[in-house]
Short mmCIF file of C-alpha atoms in Angstrom, two decimals:
data_model
loop_
_atom_site.label_atom_id
_atom_site.label_comp_id
_atom_site.label_asym_id
_atom_site.label_seq_id
_atom_site.Cartn_x
_atom_site.Cartn_y
_atom_site.Cartn_z
CA MET A 5 -31.09 26.54 21.43
CA SER A 6 -33.44 24.33 19.36
CA VAL A 7 -32.50 20.83 18.22
CA LYS A 8 -32.88 20.20 14.53
CA VAL A 9 -34.63 17.05 13.27
CA TYR A 10 -33.86 15.86 9.73
CA GLU A 11 -36.17 13.82 7.49
CA THR A 12 -33.55 13.57 4.70
CA LEU A 13 -29.80 13.04 4.82
CA THR A 14 -28.05 16.36 5.29
CA VAL A 15 -24.32 16.99 5.76
CA GLU A 16 -23.44 20.35 7.34
CA CYS A 17 -19.97 21.85 7.51
CA GLU A 18 -18.63 23.98 10.34
CA THR A 19 -15.24 25.65 10.46
CA GLY A 20 -13.60 23.79 13.30
CA ASN A 21 -10.01 22.54 13.32
CA TYR A 22 -9.06 18.87 13.37
CA HIS A 23 -9.38 18.07 17.09
CA THR A 24 -7.98 14.59 16.55
CA PHE A 25 -5.15 12.28 17.46
CA CYS A 26 -2.00 12.88 15.36
CA PRO A 27 -2.05 10.94 12.05
CA ILE A 28 1.62 9.80 12.46
CA SER A 29 0.23 7.24 14.93
CA CYS A 30 -0.77 5.10 11.90
CA VAL A 31 2.76 3.75 12.24
CA SER A 32 1.66 1.82 15.30
CA TRP A 33 -0.52 -0.62 13.35
CA LEU A 34 1.05 -0.44 9.86
CA TYR A 35 4.53 -1.52 10.94
CA GLN A 36 2.95 -4.61 12.52
CA LYS A 37 0.85 -5.37 9.48
CA ILE A 38 3.60 -5.01 6.86
CA GLU A 39 6.15 -7.33 8.39
CA ASP A 40 9.14 -6.51 6.17
CA SER A 41 8.75 -2.74 6.35
CA PHE A 42 10.53 0.02 8.28
CA PHE A 43 8.91 3.38 9.06
CA LEU A 44 11.07 6.47 9.48
CA VAL A 45 9.11 9.45 10.90
CA VAL A 46 10.74 12.77 9.94
CA GLY A 47 9.88 15.50 12.48
CA THR A 48 10.83 17.28 15.64
CA LYS A 49 11.34 16.18 19.23
CA THR A 50 7.66 16.77 19.88
CA CYS A 51 6.81 14.07 17.33
CA GLY A 52 9.30 11.78 19.00
CA TYR A 53 7.72 12.35 22.45
CA PHE A 54 4.27 11.64 20.96
CA LEU A 55 5.45 8.36 19.40
CA GLN A 56 7.06 7.27 22.68
CA ASN A 57 3.85 7.94 24.58
CA ALA A 58 1.37 6.70 22.00
CA LEU A 59 3.23 3.61 20.89
CA GLY A 60 4.98 2.74 24.14
CA VAL A 61 8.73 2.26 24.77
CA MET A 62 9.60 -1.36 23.95
CA ILE A 63 12.58 -2.61 25.91
CA PHE A 64 12.78 -6.27 24.96
CA ALA A 65 11.58 -5.99 21.33
CA GLU A 66 12.86 -3.70 18.59
CA PRO A 67 9.95 -2.17 16.66
CA ARG A 68 10.42 -1.47 13.00
CA TYR A 69 10.01 2.32 13.20
CA ALA A 70 12.31 5.15 14.15
CA MET A 71 12.32 8.94 14.53
CA ALA A 72 14.49 11.22 12.43
CA GLU A 73 14.57 14.33 14.58
CA LEU A 74 15.06 17.63 12.81
CA GLU A 75 17.43 20.04 14.52
CA GLU A 76 17.48 23.84 14.41
CA GLY A 77 19.98 23.71 11.59
CA ASP A 78 17.67 21.52 9.51
CA ILE A 79 14.71 23.83 10.03
CA SER A 80 16.75 26.87 9.08
CA ALA A 81 18.12 25.09 5.98
CA GLN A 82 21.73 25.23 7.20
CA LEU A 83 22.25 21.46 7.16
CA ASN A 84 22.05 18.94 4.34
CA ASP A 85 18.84 17.04 4.75
CA TYR A 86 19.72 14.49 2.08
CA GLU A 87 22.99 13.43 3.70
CA GLY A 88 21.33 13.12 7.09
CA LEU A 89 18.54 10.90 5.77
CA LYS A 90 21.06 8.90 3.73
CA ARG A 91 23.08 8.05 6.85
CA LEU A 92 19.95 6.94 8.66
CA CYS A 93 18.66 4.79 5.77
CA ILE A 94 22.07 3.07 5.32
CA ARG A 95 22.08 2.25 9.00
CA ILE A 96 18.51 0.92 8.81
CA LYS A 97 19.50 -1.27 5.83
CA LYS A 98 22.52 -2.62 7.68
CA ASP A 99 20.71 -3.31 10.94
CA ARG A 100 17.23 -4.38 9.83
CA ASP A 101 17.44 -5.14 6.06
CA PRO A 102 13.78 -4.23 5.31
CA SER A 103 12.09 -4.72 1.96
CA VAL A 104 10.83 -1.14 1.99
CA ILE A 105 11.51 2.07 3.97
CA ILE A 106 8.52 4.41 4.40
CA TRP A 107 9.20 8.06 5.20
CA ILE A 108 6.38 9.69 7.23
CA GLY A 109 6.34 13.42 6.76
CA THR A 110 5.08 15.47 9.74
CA CYS A 111 3.80 19.06 10.22
CA THR A 112 7.31 20.45 10.41
CA THR A 113 8.42 18.96 7.10
CA GLU A 114 5.30 20.50 5.54
CA ILE A 115 5.91 23.94 7.06
CA ILE A 116 9.58 24.17 5.96
CA LYS A 117 8.73 22.63 2.56
CA MET A 118 11.17 19.71 2.94
CA ASP A 119 11.37 17.98 -0.43
CA LEU A 120 11.01 14.37 0.69
CA GLU A 121 9.47 13.31 -2.66
CA GLY A 122 12.50 14.75 -4.48
CA MET A 123 15.10 13.09 -2.27
CA ALA A 124 13.49 9.62 -2.06
CA PRO A 125 14.03 8.42 -5.68
CA LYS A 126 17.69 9.43 -5.65
CA LEU A 127 18.36 7.74 -2.33
CA GLU A 128 16.35 4.67 -3.33
CA TRP A 129 18.65 4.24 -6.39
CA GLU A 130 21.79 4.73 -4.20
CA ILE A 131 21.00 2.26 -1.44
CA GLY A 132 18.91 -0.23 -3.44
CA ILE A 133 15.81 -0.30 -1.24
CA PRO A 134 12.40 1.03 -2.21
CA ILE A 135 11.59 4.28 -0.35
CA LEU A 136 8.00 5.52 -0.16
CA VAL A 137 6.97 8.99 1.02
CA ALA A 138 3.69 9.48 2.87
CA ARG A 139 2.51 12.80 4.25
CA ALA A 140 0.86 12.28 7.67
CA ASN A 141 0.81 15.76 9.07
CA GLY A 142 -1.89 16.99 11.37
CA LEU A 143 -2.31 20.20 9.33
CA ASP A 144 -3.96 18.38 6.41
CA TYR A 145 -5.04 15.02 7.76
CA ALA A 146 -7.17 13.63 10.58
CA PHE A 147 -6.08 10.74 12.83
CA THR A 148 -6.65 7.68 10.62
CA GLN A 149 -5.86 9.40 7.33
CA GLY A 150 -2.19 8.70 7.95
CA GLU A 151 -2.86 5.16 6.80
CA ASP A 152 -4.67 6.53 3.76
CA THR A 153 -1.57 8.46 2.55
CA VAL A 154 0.69 5.36 3.13
CA LEU A 155 -1.62 3.06 1.14
CA ALA A 156 -2.02 5.63 -1.67
CA ALA A 157 1.78 5.81 -1.99
CA MET A 158 2.06 2.02 -1.85
CA ALA A 159 -0.57 1.58 -4.60
CA HIS A 160 1.84 3.16 -7.10
CA ARG A 161 4.30 0.31 -6.48
CA CYS A 162 1.85 -2.50 -7.13
CA PRO A 163 2.67 -4.48 -10.31
CA GLU A 164 0.47 -4.57 -13.38
CA PRO A 165 -1.67 -7.74 -13.74
CA GLU A 166 0.17 -9.29 -16.71
CA LEU A 167 3.63 -8.59 -15.23
CA PHE A 168 2.48 -10.04 -11.90
CA VAL A 169 1.36 -13.37 -13.49
CA ARG A 170 4.56 -13.60 -15.58
CA GLU A 171 6.81 -13.05 -12.52
CA ARG A 172 4.83 -15.59 -10.50
CA LYS A 173 5.24 -18.18 -13.27
CA PHE A 174 8.95 -17.49 -13.52
CA THR A 175 9.33 -17.90 -9.76
CA ILE A 176 7.52 -21.21 -9.83
CA GLN A 177 9.63 -22.46 -12.72
CA LYS A 178 12.78 -21.88 -10.69
CA GLN A 179 11.55 -24.48 -8.24
CA ASN A 180 12.33 -28.02 -9.38
CA TYR A 181 9.10 -29.63 -8.28
CA PHE A 182 7.16 -30.66 -11.34
CA ALA A 183 3.93 -31.57 -9.55
CA PHE A 184 3.90 -28.32 -7.61
CA HIS A 185 4.64 -26.43 -10.79
CA SER A 186 1.77 -27.99 -12.74
CA ILE A 187 -0.73 -27.28 -9.99
CA LYS A 188 0.32 -23.67 -9.66
CA LYS A 189 0.33 -23.23 -13.42
CA HIS A 190 -3.24 -24.45 -13.55
CA GLU A 191 -4.22 -22.06 -10.75
CA LEU A 192 -2.50 -19.12 -12.38
CA GLY A 193 -4.19 -19.80 -15.71
CA GLU A 194 -7.61 -19.94 -14.05
CA TYR A 195 -6.89 -16.84 -11.96
CA ALA A 196 -5.64 -14.88 -14.97
CA ASN A 197 -8.88 -15.48 -16.91
CA SER A 198 -11.22 -14.40 -14.10
CA PRO A 199 -11.74 -10.92 -12.64
CA SER A 200 -9.45 -10.15 -9.67
CA LEU A 201 -10.70 -8.71 -6.38
CA VAL A 202 -8.30 -6.76 -4.20
CA LEU A 203 -9.44 -5.48 -0.78
CA PHE A 204 -7.70 -2.39 0.65
CA GLY A 205 -7.37 -1.36 4.26
CA SER A 206 -5.09 -2.46 7.09
CA LEU A 207 -6.72 -5.10 9.30
CA PRO A 208 -5.25 -7.65 11.72
CA SER A 209 -4.46 -10.88 9.90
CA ASN A 210 -7.20 -12.88 11.65
CA VAL A 211 -9.84 -10.32 10.73
CA ALA A 212 -8.67 -10.22 7.11
CA SER A 213 -8.89 -14.05 7.07
CA GLN A 214 -12.44 -13.87 8.42
CA LEU A 215 -13.47 -11.54 5.56
CA ASN A 216 -11.73 -13.72 3.02
CA LEU A 217 -13.65 -16.71 4.36
CA GLU A 218 -16.95 -14.87 4.23
CA LEU A 219 -16.42 -14.13 0.54
CA LYS A 220 -15.19 -17.67 -0.10
CA ARG A 221 -18.48 -18.96 1.27
CA GLN A 222 -20.07 -16.99 -1.59
CA SER A 223 -17.64 -18.54 -4.11
CA ILE A 224 -15.57 -15.35 -4.46
CA LYS A 225 -11.82 -15.46 -4.19
CA VAL A 226 -9.85 -12.49 -2.84
CA SER A 227 -6.73 -12.08 -4.98
CA GLY A 228 -4.87 -9.88 -2.49
CA TRP A 229 -4.87 -7.09 0.11
CA LEU A 230 -3.39 -3.62 0.11
CA PRO A 231 -1.34 -3.62 2.27
CA ALA A 232 -0.10 -7.15 2.05
CA GLN A 233 1.46 -9.01 4.96
CA ARG A 234 4.79 -8.43 3.17
CA TYR A 235 5.72 -5.57 0.85
CA THR A 236 7.14 -8.08 -1.62
CA ASP A 237 3.65 -9.64 -1.94
CA LEU A 238 1.81 -6.53 -3.08
CA PRO A 239 -1.26 -7.41 -5.21
CA SER A 240 -1.43 -6.69 -8.90
CA LEU A 241 -3.51 -3.68 -9.86
CA GLY A 242 -4.66 -2.37 -13.22
CA ASP A 243 -7.41 -2.63 -15.87
CA GLY A 244 -9.92 -5.37 -15.06
CA VAL A 245 -9.08 -5.50 -11.34
CA TYR A 246 -11.89 -4.78 -8.93
CA VAL A 247 -11.12 -3.13 -5.64
CA CYS A 248 -13.18 -2.64 -2.50
CA GLY A 249 -12.40 -0.80 0.75
CA VAL A 250 -12.98 -1.97 4.31
CA ASN A 251 -12.49 1.39 6.05
CA PRO A 252 -14.25 4.72 5.48
CA PHE A 253 -11.07 6.81 5.84
CA LEU A 254 -9.35 5.52 2.63
CA SER A 255 -10.79 7.91 0.07
CA ARG A 256 -7.35 9.08 -1.18
CA THR A 257 -6.33 5.44 -1.70
CA ALA A 258 -9.60 4.76 -3.57
CA THR A 259 -9.00 7.79 -5.82
CA THR A 260 -5.46 6.61 -6.58
CA LEU A 261 -6.64 3.11 -7.45
CA ILE A 262 -9.28 4.47 -9.80
CA ARG A 263 -7.41 7.30 -11.54
CA ARG A 264 -3.77 6.08 -11.52
CA LYS A 265 -4.15 2.28 -11.57
CA LYS A 266 -7.41 2.21 -13.61
CA CYS A 267 -9.10 -0.21 -11.23
CA GLU A 268 -12.88 -0.64 -10.85
CA LEU A 269 -14.09 0.47 -7.40
CA ILE A 270 -16.94 -1.44 -5.85
CA GLY A 271 -18.91 1.16 -3.91
CA ALA A 272 -20.10 -0.63 -0.82
CA PRO A 273 -20.91 0.07 2.84
CA PHE A 274 -18.16 -0.95 5.23
CA PRO A 275 -18.17 -4.33 7.01
CA ILE A 276 -18.79 -3.00 10.50
CA GLY A 277 -21.64 -4.72 12.34
CA PRO A 278 -23.81 -7.60 11.00
CA ASP A 279 -25.85 -5.21 8.86
CA GLY A 280 -22.79 -3.54 7.35
CA THR A 281 -21.00 -6.84 6.72
CA ARG A 282 -24.01 -8.32 4.95
CA ALA A 283 -24.46 -5.17 2.82
CA TRP A 284 -20.73 -5.19 1.99
CA ILE A 285 -20.91 -8.79 0.71
CA GLU A 286 -24.18 -8.12 -1.14
CA LYS A 287 -22.55 -5.30 -3.08
CA ILE A 288 -19.53 -7.41 -4.07
CA CYS A 289 -21.32 -10.59 -5.19
CA PRO A 290 -23.34 -9.13 -8.16
CA VAL A 291 -20.15 -7.72 -9.67
CA PHE A 292 -18.92 -11.25 -10.11
CA GLY A 293 -22.27 -12.66 -11.16
CA VAL A 294 -22.76 -14.51 -7.86
CA GLU A 295 -26.06 -14.86 -6.04
CA THR A 296 -25.67 -14.62 -2.28
CA GLN A 297 -26.41 -17.71 -0.21
CA GLY A 298 -27.51 -17.81 3.48
CA LEU A 299 -26.55 -14.21 4.31
CA GLU A 300 -29.84 -13.26 5.86
CA GLU A 301 -29.84 -16.30 8.18
CA ARG A 302 -26.21 -15.64 9.11
CA GLU A 303 -27.00 -12.03 10.03
CA GLU A 304 -30.00 -13.07 12.08
CA ARG A 305 -27.86 -15.54 14.07
CA ILE A 306 -25.39 -12.78 14.91
CA TRP A 307 -28.17 -10.43 16.04
CA GLU A 308 -29.54 -13.22 18.28
CA SER A 309 -26.06 -13.69 19.85
CA LEU A 310 -25.97 -9.96 20.65
CA LYS A 311 -29.30 -9.92 22.54
CA ASP A 312 -27.72 -9.33 26.00
CA TYR A 313 -25.93 -6.21 24.69
CA LEU A 314 -28.93 -4.99 22.71
CA ASP A 315 -31.04 -4.93 25.89
CA LEU A 316 -28.48 -2.57 27.42
CA VAL A 317 -28.26 -0.05 24.58
CA ARG A 318 -31.84 -0.02 23.30
CA GLY A 319 -33.31 3.48 23.83
CA LYS A 320 -29.97 4.99 24.97
CA SER A 321 -28.68 8.07 23.18
CA VAL A 322 -25.20 8.71 21.77
CA PHE A 323 -23.38 11.79 20.43
CA PHE A 324 -20.31 11.47 18.12
CA MET A 325 -17.90 14.40 18.45
CA GLY A 326 -15.70 13.27 15.51
CA ASP A 327 -12.17 11.89 15.51
CA ASN A 328 -11.32 8.80 13.42
CA LEU A 329 -13.77 8.91 10.42
CA LEU A 330 -15.43 5.69 11.54
CA GLU A 331 -18.33 7.74 12.93
CA VAL A 332 -20.91 7.17 10.15
CA SER A 333 -20.44 3.39 10.12
CA LEU A 334 -20.54 3.11 13.89
CA ALA A 335 -23.59 5.40 14.12
CA ARG A 336 -25.45 3.32 11.50
CA PHE A 337 -24.70 0.10 13.41
CA LEU A 338 -25.79 1.62 16.76
CA ILE A 339 -29.05 2.92 15.25
CA ARG A 340 -29.72 -0.59 14.04
CA CYS A 341 -29.07 -1.77 17.61
CA GLY A 342 -31.84 0.52 18.86
CA MET A 343 -29.81 3.54 20.00
CA ILE A 344 -30.67 7.17 19.35
CA VAL A 345 -27.91 9.11 17.58
CA HIS A 346 -28.19 12.82 18.14
CA GLU A 347 -25.27 13.97 15.99
CA ILE A 348 -22.50 12.47 13.90
CA GLY A 349 -19.42 14.69 13.99
CA ILE A 350 -16.74 13.73 11.47
CA PRO A 351 -13.45 15.52 10.65
CA TYR A 352 -13.67 14.89 6.87
CA MET A 353 -16.36 13.51 4.64
CA ASP A 354 -15.84 12.17 1.11
CA LYS A 355 -19.46 11.80 -0.01
CA ARG A 356 -18.53 9.82 -3.15
CA TYR A 357 -16.45 7.22 -1.31
CA GLN A 358 -18.96 6.94 1.50
CA ALA A 359 -22.08 7.15 -0.70
CA ALA A 360 -23.14 3.54 -0.11
CA GLU A 361 -22.59 3.90 3.66
CA LEU A 362 -24.65 7.10 3.77
CA LEU A 363 -27.43 5.45 1.83
CA LEU A 364 -27.41 2.46 4.27
CA LEU A 365 -27.50 4.91 7.16
CA GLN A 366 -30.62 6.54 5.62
CA ASP A 367 -32.26 3.15 5.02
CA THR A 368 -31.48 2.03 8.56
CA CYS A 369 -33.13 5.12 10.05
CA ILE A 370 -36.25 4.51 7.96
CA LYS A 371 -36.31 0.85 8.98
CA MET A 372 -35.90 1.69 12.67
CA CYS A 373 -38.43 4.57 12.42
CA VAL A 374 -36.05 7.16 13.80
CA PRO A 375 -35.02 10.65 12.55
CA ILE A 376 -31.89 10.84 10.41
CA PRO A 377 -29.18 12.18 12.68
CA ARG A 378 -27.37 15.47 12.09
CA ILE A 379 -24.02 14.97 10.27
CA VAL A 380 -21.46 17.73 10.86
CA GLU A 381 -18.16 17.84 8.97
CA LYS A 382 -15.26 19.65 10.63
CA PRO A 383 -17.34 20.34 13.74
CA ASP A 384 -16.62 23.33 15.96
CA ASN A 385 -16.09 21.82 19.40
CA SER A 386 -17.45 24.92 21.22
CA ASN A 387 -20.75 24.54 19.37
CA GLN A 388 -20.75 20.81 19.98
CA ILE A 389 -20.33 21.27 23.76
CA GLN A 390 -23.37 23.60 23.73
CA ARG A 391 -25.40 20.97 21.87
CA ILE A 392 -24.28 18.24 24.26
CA ARG A 393 -25.44 20.40 27.20
CA GLU A 394 -28.82 20.81 25.49
CA LEU A 395 -29.26 17.16 24.48
CA GLN A 396 -27.72 15.43 27.53
CA PRO A 397 -26.86 12.17 25.71
CA ASP A 398 -26.30 8.96 27.63
CA LEU A 399 -22.90 8.58 25.88
CA ALA A 400 -20.46 10.78 23.99
CA ILE A 401 -17.89 9.10 21.75
CA THR A 402 -15.07 11.58 21.55
CA GLY A 403 -11.34 12.21 21.26
CA MET A 404 -9.15 11.87 24.32
CA ALA A 405 -8.85 15.61 24.83
CA HIS A 406 -12.56 16.09 25.61
CA ALA A 407 -13.30 12.95 27.59
CA ASN A 408 -12.36 14.10 31.07
CA PRO A 409 -14.04 17.56 30.79
CA LEU A 410 -17.29 15.87 29.70
CA GLU A 411 -17.07 13.25 32.41
CA ALA A 412 -16.71 16.09 34.97
CA ARG A 413 -19.97 17.49 33.63
CA GLY A 414 -21.83 14.22 34.11
CA ILE A 415 -21.61 12.89 30.50
CA SER A 416 -20.39 9.31 30.09
CA THR A 417 -17.72 9.07 27.40
CA LYS A 418 -15.84 6.57 25.27
CA TRP A 419 -12.53 7.27 23.51
CA SER A 420 -13.00 7.00 19.76
CA VAL A 421 -9.38 5.90 19.40
CA GLU A 422 -10.38 2.56 21.05
CA PHE A 423 -12.53 1.71 18.06
CA THR A 424 -9.57 2.29 15.76
CA PHE A 425 -7.36 -0.21 17.56
CA ALA A 426 -10.12 -2.79 18.33
CA GLN A 427 -11.22 -5.56 15.97
CA ILE A 428 -14.60 -4.31 14.78
CA HIS A 429 -14.98 -5.66 11.22
CA GLY A 430 -17.02 -8.63 10.10
CA PHE A 431 -19.82 -10.74 11.57
CA ALA A 432 -17.65 -12.23 14.30
CA ASN A 433 -16.49 -8.92 15.80
CA ALA A 434 -19.82 -7.14 16.20
CA ARG A 435 -19.81 -8.15 19.83
CA ASP A 436 -16.57 -6.28 20.39
CA VAL A 437 -18.08 -3.03 19.19
CA LEU A 438 -20.95 -3.30 21.64
CA GLU A 439 -18.55 -4.32 24.43
CA LEU A 440 -16.76 -0.98 23.95
CA VAL A 441 -19.98 1.01 23.70
CA THR A 442 -21.65 -0.51 26.73
CA ARG A 443 -18.67 -0.36 29.08
CA PRO A 444 -19.27 3.25 30.22
CA LEU A 445 -22.98 2.64 30.36
CA ARG A 446 -22.52 -0.42 32.59
CA ARG A 447 -20.05 1.55 34.78
CA GLN A 448 -22.59 4.35 35.20
CA LYS A 449 -25.32 1.86 36.09
CA ASN A 450 -23.07 0.18 38.69
CA LEU A 451 -22.24 3.54 40.24
CA GLU A 452 -25.92 4.43 40.44
CA ASP A 453 -26.69 1.09 42.06
CA LEU A 454 -23.81 1.58 44.46
CA GLY A 455 -25.12 5.03 45.37
CA ARG A 456 -28.61 3.73 46.04
CA THR A 457 -27.19 0.89 48.17
CA THR A 458 -25.04 3.34 50.19
CA LEU A 459 -28.07 5.58 50.72
CA VAL A 460 -30.15 2.69 52.00
CA ILE A 461 -27.39 1.62 54.40
CA LYS A 462 -27.09 5.16 55.75
CA LYS A 463 -30.85 5.39 56.28
CA ASN A 464 -30.90 2.06 58.14
CA LYS A 465 -28.02 3.17 60.36
CA PHE A 466 -29.85 6.40 61.12
CA LYS A 467 -33.03 4.52 62.09
CA MET A 468 -31.08 2.15 64.34
CA SER A 469 -29.36 5.05 66.09
CA GLN A 470 -32.74 6.49 66.97
#
């Protein structure tokens, strides 16, 4: 089998299934991010077992998610789905009193055509709590796209800009502090007359604060995030509002913001690695008429701080099998670090939403004088295994299902799911990405050193016995 070398960016498409983690696992980070939410996963016992194993069983703390298990009667349409969900939601309201309940539809609800979207508005009116419906089934979506469907549903509930400002003013007027009122009024007036910037994508609060600070250094104020820390603090969206994504798997959310909310999307690479973070900021600043200050020096300082890791990865090769849709951004960063990327497998590729990232990948390859890697959408794993055998990469970044078989065949692996849960965005977290990448490489080197040491000891013992 010959290995193809590309001089221009080419995206191939195979016919493989989604060999990824289940997308309902998005609950694990979203319920922590949206602090006044409650997630109700509607599915079978299999979904419940998966959630228990993936999210862990918490004994001393009650998480804000639950499993609505469908029984045989539900699947055969002999039971009343509406009444069952109504009982659960009333209990959730009584026990937890959330600001929003989010129904997560699974594969089973899709197969039996369960009308969650039809039941939600009626039940929302009855119990007085907003109910959002997000499809996160593994038939249609890859691992991280569960978040995409949740944020797309949430975008519809964001207030219009004028209504948002009016409600904020009314809230402030209810407080009887004249000084506070006058300050806030001045801020609102200034804010209302300038373009708003809303960032979308779920990040830990400290990472979101870091990105806010990076933009603040360039004199750009972030008006809000989707999702917000609390559902009641959703940002205003509409004409004149600029939006920019921080994750490459949010194409459905981006489409909703453009078509339904009439926002202006800033097409930028994603802030992963020093190069990606700088490019992300450089795309945002011109939109607001701001000239960037000190970005080049800041990026160089970060690269200098990564020198110990760069020495480990330079010249090493990596193969992405495809799992979480972060593959293109991670590959671009690793190429910039001096690694050789044989192939970028990705479950789904929206070329329009990732256009800036793909262009940065191409520019990075030209800058580093390396061939542009093969990009394969919906890869066939059988074909990938054959290519891995041929290429013998130093590292394969893969889903959990393929890690052990590859390790048994002498290929060092790293679970792609670890990059999803790690803090990898912004200048400050570039080191964490390389820590994950180099861990299996360092382990392999230690094993080789141990093997050589053991061999020397055995030889010395043999000589002494003679």
